[in-house]
Amino acid sequence: IAGITQAPTSQILAAGRRMTLRCTQDMRHNAMYWYRQDLGLGLRLIHYSNTAGTTGKGEVPDGYSVSRANTDDFPLTLASAVPSQTSVYFCASSDSLAGHNEQFFGPGTRLTVL
Amino acid sequence: GQSLEQPSEVTAVEGAIVQINCTYQTSGFYGLSWYQQHDGGAPTFLSYNGLDGLEETGRFSSFLSRSDSYGYLLLQELQMKDSASYFCAVNWSSYKLIFGSGTRLLVRP
């Protein structure tokens, strides 16, 4: 099935725990992104990767890390979760050379940190 | 800083036309995109304007004026299924977007 998948769908996590959100795309897009969306707010970019092997910081990178070992996978890690990281997390991918940079979003992970 | 402004909420009647405005102030600008998001769903791409003017895709049109740092999304022949949140987003680098806070559109019968 073409597209972008995320796991888990939702998670409740104790503060201080480590958590990795998974993201996989099969569209061979070069660029991938992680966003968080809080109630009443738009999407804010956490980290991005323009190509396998490279990553960069977005608007709100603190407390998160990413890696891009290959084209398809882009996991997001919370090293020590805090309640302010309670949010819906969306992974996205795009062919950034396509001009309009249409981004395709995964279904999201709803994360609650207690 | 970088900012995008759009109305928080708009209500319209089925069959009507609605316009959602977006003004922006960003350090870079490659184009203006629009995304739709239904409650509980993922954002989906609607349109992109890289140059000034109007782009039409079916019932949806999008307009850009770079000199005014302004754009809008026009939805015609509104249907109940158009009830959703609409986000403008500036492509401020060749591959990065910054999103507005979204406009919640409620279509009434």
Short mmCIF file of C-alpha atoms in Angstrom, two decimals:
data_model
loop_
_atom_site.label_atom_id
_atom_site.label_comp_id
_atom_site.label_asym_id
_atom_site.label_seq_id
_atom_site.Cartn_x
_atom_site.Cartn_y
_atom_site.Cartn_z
CA ILE A 1 0.00 0.00 0.00
CA ALA A 2 1.54 3.28 -1.10
CA GLY A 3 1.77 5.95 1.50
CA ILE A 4 3.14 6.76 4.90
CA THR A 5 2.56 4.81 8.09
CA GLN A 6 3.12 5.67 11.74
CA ALA A 7 3.24 3.57 14.88
CA PRO A 8 1.89 3.44 17.47
CA THR A 9 -1.53 4.99 16.83
CA SER A 10 -1.66 6.22 20.40
CA GLN A 11 0.38 5.88 23.55
CA ILE A 12 0.19 6.86 27.19
CA LEU A 13 3.62 7.35 28.67
CA ALA A 14 4.96 8.08 32.13
CA ALA A 15 7.11 11.19 32.45
CA GLY A 16 10.80 10.43 32.27
CA ARG A 17 10.38 7.41 30.00
CA ARG A 18 12.03 7.08 26.62
CA MET A 19 9.80 6.67 23.57
CA THR A 20 10.36 6.22 19.85
CA LEU A 21 7.67 7.04 17.33
CA ARG A 22 8.05 5.17 14.06
CA CYS A 23 7.45 6.48 10.56
CA THR A 24 7.84 4.66 7.25
CA GLN A 25 7.09 5.78 3.70
CA ASP A 26 7.15 3.79 0.49
CA MET A 27 6.94 6.65 -2.01
CA ARG A 28 10.73 7.03 -2.28
CA HIS A 29 10.45 10.65 -1.23
CA ASN A 30 13.76 12.30 -0.40
CA ALA A 31 12.43 14.58 2.34
CA MET A 32 10.74 13.62 5.59
CA TYR A 33 9.40 15.67 8.50
CA TRP A 34 8.06 15.42 12.02
CA TYR A 35 5.40 17.84 13.25
CA ARG A 36 3.49 18.22 16.45
CA GLN A 37 -0.04 19.57 16.57
CA ASP A 38 -1.53 20.94 19.77
CA LEU A 39 -5.19 21.81 20.25
CA GLY A 40 -6.07 25.02 18.43
CA LEU A 41 -2.66 25.36 16.87
CA GLY A 42 -1.22 24.59 13.52
CA LEU A 43 1.50 22.10 12.87
CA ARG A 44 4.95 22.96 14.18
CA LEU A 45 8.02 21.41 12.64
CA ILE A 46 10.19 19.44 15.07
CA HIS A 47 12.89 17.96 12.83
CA TYR A 48 13.31 17.29 9.15
CA SER A 49 15.54 15.37 6.79
CA ASN A 50 16.18 16.41 3.21
CA THR A 51 17.89 13.15 2.29
CA ALA A 52 19.02 9.92 3.89
CA GLY A 53 21.92 10.54 6.24
CA THR A 54 21.11 14.19 6.98
CA THR A 55 18.77 15.80 9.50
CA GLY A 56 17.97 19.32 10.63
CA LYS A 57 16.19 21.16 13.42
CA GLY A 58 12.78 22.72 12.95
CA GLU A 59 10.88 25.23 15.07
CA VAL A 60 10.56 23.13 18.25
CA PRO A 61 13.42 20.57 18.36
CA ASP A 62 14.22 20.56 22.09
CA GLY A 63 13.63 17.22 23.79
CA TYR A 64 13.47 15.31 20.49
CA SER A 65 15.97 13.54 18.26
CA VAL A 66 15.73 11.89 14.85
CA SER A 67 17.78 9.72 12.56
CA ARG A 68 17.57 8.92 8.85
CA ALA A 69 19.51 5.75 8.18
CA ASN A 70 17.69 5.06 4.91
CA THR A 71 15.16 6.67 2.57
CA ASP A 72 12.07 5.01 4.00
CA ASP A 73 12.35 5.34 7.79
CA PHE A 74 12.43 8.42 10.00
CA PRO A 75 11.98 7.61 13.72
CA LEU A 76 11.44 10.32 16.31
CA THR A 77 12.77 9.74 19.84
CA LEU A 78 11.80 11.42 23.07
CA ALA A 79 14.75 10.72 25.36
CA SER A 80 12.96 11.61 28.60
CA ALA A 81 9.32 12.49 28.07
CA VAL A 82 7.71 15.47 29.82
CA PRO A 83 3.99 16.37 30.08
CA SER A 84 4.42 19.33 27.69
CA GLN A 85 5.20 16.80 24.96
CA THR A 86 1.61 15.59 25.09
CA SER A 87 0.46 16.19 21.54
CA VAL A 88 -0.49 14.61 18.23
CA TYR A 89 2.58 13.84 16.18
CA PHE A 90 2.47 13.71 12.40
CA CYS A 91 5.15 12.40 10.12
CA ALA A 92 5.20 13.62 6.53
CA SER A 93 7.22 13.12 3.39
CA SER A 94 7.69 14.96 0.13
CA ASP A 95 9.55 15.00 -3.12
CA SER A 96 11.18 18.33 -2.34
CA LEU A 97 12.46 18.67 -5.90
CA ALA A 98 8.89 18.78 -7.24
CA GLY A 99 8.54 22.53 -6.90
CA HIS A 100 5.37 22.81 -4.90
CA ASN A 101 6.73 20.41 -2.24
CA GLU A 102 3.39 18.75 -1.58
CA GLN A 103 3.74 17.00 1.75
CA PHE A 104 2.01 13.69 2.42
CA PHE A 105 1.06 13.08 6.02
CA GLY A 106 0.78 9.90 8.02
CA PRO A 107 -2.28 9.21 10.20
CA GLY A 108 -0.62 10.59 13.34
CA THR A 109 0.35 9.31 16.79
CA ARG A 110 -1.58 10.64 19.77
CA LEU A 111 0.85 10.78 22.69
CA THR A 112 -0.09 11.50 26.29
CA VAL A 113 2.67 12.02 28.87
CA LEU A 114 1.57 11.79 32.47
CA GLY B 1 9.95 36.25 13.57
CA GLN B 2 7.76 34.32 11.23
CA SER B 3 4.00 34.52 11.39
CA LEU B 4 0.88 33.62 9.45
CA GLU B 5 -2.54 35.04 10.24
CA GLN B 6 -5.83 33.46 9.28
CA PRO B 7 -9.32 33.65 10.83
CA SER B 8 -9.95 31.07 13.53
CA GLU B 9 -13.47 30.19 12.45
CA VAL B 10 -15.83 30.67 9.51
CA THR B 11 -19.43 29.51 9.13
CA ALA B 12 -21.25 29.22 5.81
CA VAL B 13 -24.34 27.64 4.30
CA GLU B 14 -24.32 24.63 2.02
CA GLY B 15 -24.09 25.71 -1.62
CA ALA B 16 -22.53 29.07 -0.77
CA ILE B 17 -19.04 30.44 -1.47
CA VAL B 18 -16.53 31.12 1.28
CA GLN B 19 -13.13 32.80 1.24
CA ILE B 20 -10.42 32.11 3.83
CA ASN B 21 -7.71 34.75 3.97
CA CYS B 22 -4.10 34.35 4.97
CA THR B 23 -1.46 37.00 5.54
CA TYR B 24 2.12 36.09 6.24
CA GLN B 25 5.43 37.48 7.36
CA THR B 26 8.35 35.10 6.85
CA SER B 27 12.10 35.26 6.37
CA GLY B 28 11.92 33.40 3.09
CA PHE B 29 9.18 32.71 0.58
CA TYR B 30 8.91 30.12 -2.15
CA GLY B 31 5.15 29.78 -2.24
CA LEU B 32 1.88 29.45 -0.35
CA SER B 33 0.17 26.12 0.20
CA TRP B 34 -3.22 25.15 1.57
CA TYR B 35 -4.06 21.99 3.50
CA GLN B 36 -7.34 20.54 4.67
CA GLN B 37 -7.74 18.55 7.86
CA HIS B 38 -10.90 16.80 9.04
CA ASP B 39 -11.33 16.20 12.75
CA GLY B 40 -9.18 13.27 13.82
CA GLY B 41 -7.55 13.04 10.42
CA ALA B 42 -4.27 13.94 8.79
CA PRO B 43 -3.70 17.13 6.79
CA THR B 44 -4.08 16.72 3.04
CA PHE B 45 -2.70 19.01 0.36
CA LEU B 46 -5.19 21.20 -1.53
CA SER B 47 -3.25 23.74 -3.57
CA TYR B 48 -0.04 25.67 -4.11
CA ASN B 49 0.71 29.15 -5.43
CA GLY B 50 4.29 29.92 -6.37
CA LEU B 51 3.44 32.91 -8.50
CA ASP B 52 0.92 35.72 -8.19
CA GLY B 53 -2.56 34.97 -9.39
CA LEU B 54 -5.33 32.43 -9.18
CA GLU B 55 -5.00 28.65 -9.27
CA GLU B 56 -8.19 26.64 -9.77
CA THR B 57 -8.75 23.00 -8.88
CA GLY B 58 -12.37 21.98 -9.21
CA ARG B 59 -14.48 23.73 -6.55
CA PHE B 60 -11.37 25.11 -4.85
CA SER B 61 -9.30 28.09 -5.96
CA SER B 62 -6.32 29.74 -4.34
CA PHE B 63 -4.92 33.21 -4.87
CA LEU B 64 -1.58 34.80 -4.08
CA SER B 65 -0.29 38.36 -4.04
CA ARG B 66 3.37 38.32 -3.08
CA SER B 67 3.61 42.12 -2.95
CA ASP B 68 0.84 42.17 -0.31
CA SER B 69 2.06 39.01 1.50
CA TYR B 70 -1.50 37.79 1.16
CA GLY B 71 -3.38 34.84 -0.18
CA TYR B 72 -6.78 33.24 0.06
CA LEU B 73 -8.55 29.96 -0.47
CA LEU B 74 -11.94 30.12 -2.18
CA LEU B 75 -14.37 27.26 -1.78
CA GLN B 76 -17.40 27.21 -4.07
CA GLU B 77 -20.62 25.20 -3.99
CA LEU B 78 -19.97 24.29 -0.39
CA GLN B 79 -20.85 20.79 0.71
CA MET B 80 -21.28 19.39 4.19
CA LYS B 81 -18.11 17.34 3.72
CA ASP B 82 -16.14 20.60 3.39
CA SER B 83 -16.53 21.14 7.14
CA ALA B 84 -12.93 20.88 8.27
CA SER B 85 -9.94 22.97 9.29
CA TYR B 86 -7.98 24.73 6.58
CA PHE B 87 -4.35 25.70 7.02
CA CYS B 88 -2.29 28.07 4.97
CA ALA B 89 1.41 27.27 4.95
CA VAL B 90 4.37 29.19 3.61
CA ASN B 91 7.14 27.29 1.83
CA TRP B 92 9.90 29.36 3.38
CA SER B 93 12.67 27.16 2.05
CA SER B 94 12.63 24.72 -0.83
CA TYR B 95 11.42 21.95 1.45
CA LYS B 96 10.23 23.45 4.75
CA LEU B 97 6.79 24.74 5.62
CA ILE B 98 5.52 26.99 8.36
CA PHE B 99 1.81 26.60 9.08
CA GLY B 100 -0.85 29.04 10.20
CA SER B 101 -3.05 28.15 13.17
CA GLY B 102 -5.89 27.06 10.94
CA THR B 103 -9.42 28.17 10.09
CA ARG B 104 -12.25 25.95 11.22
CA LEU B 105 -14.99 25.94 8.57
CA LEU B 106 -18.47 24.88 9.60
CA VAL B 107 -20.91 24.28 6.75
CA ARG B 108 -24.55 24.37 7.80
CA PRO B 109 -27.51 22.91 5.90
#
